[in-house]
XYZ file of C-alpha atoms in Angstrom:
89
model
C 111.552 103.723 59.808
C 110.007 107.071 58.871
C 108.547 107.356 62.335
C 111.998 107.430 63.921
C 112.901 110.466 61.831
C 109.806 112.516 62.608
C 110.381 112.789 66.371
C 113.590 114.831 66.230
C 112.281 116.981 63.358
C 109.038 117.769 65.184
C 110.921 118.567 68.386
C 113.379 120.854 66.595
C 110.745 122.693 64.571
C 108.511 123.108 67.612
C 111.385 124.582 69.586
C 112.626 126.880 66.817
C 109.440 127.803 64.937
C 106.650 127.083 67.407
C 103.934 124.415 67.451
C 101.603 126.173 65.012
C 104.097 127.178 62.338
C 103.223 125.637 58.950
C 106.535 123.760 58.710
C 106.021 122.295 62.177
C 102.436 121.378 61.353
C 103.538 119.536 58.209
C 106.024 117.543 60.280
C 103.376 116.738 62.876
C 101.027 115.640 60.091
C 103.744 113.333 58.771
C 104.337 111.914 62.233
C 100.647 111.192 62.661
C 100.397 109.511 59.285
C 103.524 107.460 60.016
C 101.944 106.236 63.246
C 98.795 105.229 61.399
C 100.829 103.514 58.707
C 102.760 101.688 61.413
C 99.480 100.278 62.749
C 98.830 102.637 65.654
C 95.830 104.756 64.659
C 95.042 105.675 68.280
C 98.447 107.307 68.703
C 97.977 108.973 65.316
C 94.654 110.413 66.505
C 96.356 111.869 69.587
C 99.148 113.482 67.540
C 96.771 114.840 64.908
C 94.253 116.126 67.468
C 96.987 118.178 69.135
C 98.260 119.387 65.775
C 94.759 120.388 64.690
C 94.260 122.386 67.875
C 97.466 124.342 67.204
C 96.690 124.732 63.497
C 93.259 126.170 64.234
C 94.644 128.523 66.865
C 97.520 129.876 64.801
C 96.548 129.408 61.154
C 92.747 129.298 61.152
C 90.256 126.802 59.731
C 90.900 127.497 56.052
C 94.688 127.207 56.050
C 96.067 124.387 53.918
C 97.800 122.758 56.904
C 94.625 122.847 58.984
C 92.611 121.315 56.158
C 95.203 118.572 55.579
C 95.440 117.718 59.277
C 91.648 117.630 59.607
C 91.405 115.200 56.677
C 94.137 112.955 58.063
C 92.512 113.019 61.496
C 89.201 111.904 60.004
C 90.911 108.974 58.301
C 92.735 107.972 61.466
C 89.559 108.222 63.542
C 87.947 105.801 61.115
C 90.941 103.446 61.344
C 90.740 103.651 65.135
C 87.142 102.404 65.049
C 85.531 105.798 65.545
C 83.624 106.252 62.262
C 80.980 108.610 63.671
C 83.637 111.064 64.822
C 85.459 110.631 61.524
C 82.387 111.756 59.588
C 81.904 114.847 61.726
C 85.565 115.861 61.506
């Protein structure tokens, strides 16, 4: 159910604030986690990889959103059967 709500929020925030704005990044993080929770870690990895790219570009590696997305991505990589990548993320 949560997943259905993230799509419109992410789209709106991306359009209004931009893809790397902290509020947009938090929504993208939530969408990725909802996908993982819904049993689709591969889709979660795709969403979080894109979000991490934008977070690094616009906020830098030490920003709280970047750190949170990186941690979630590592967990989703592990869930997706990619533990080696998860450890290096």
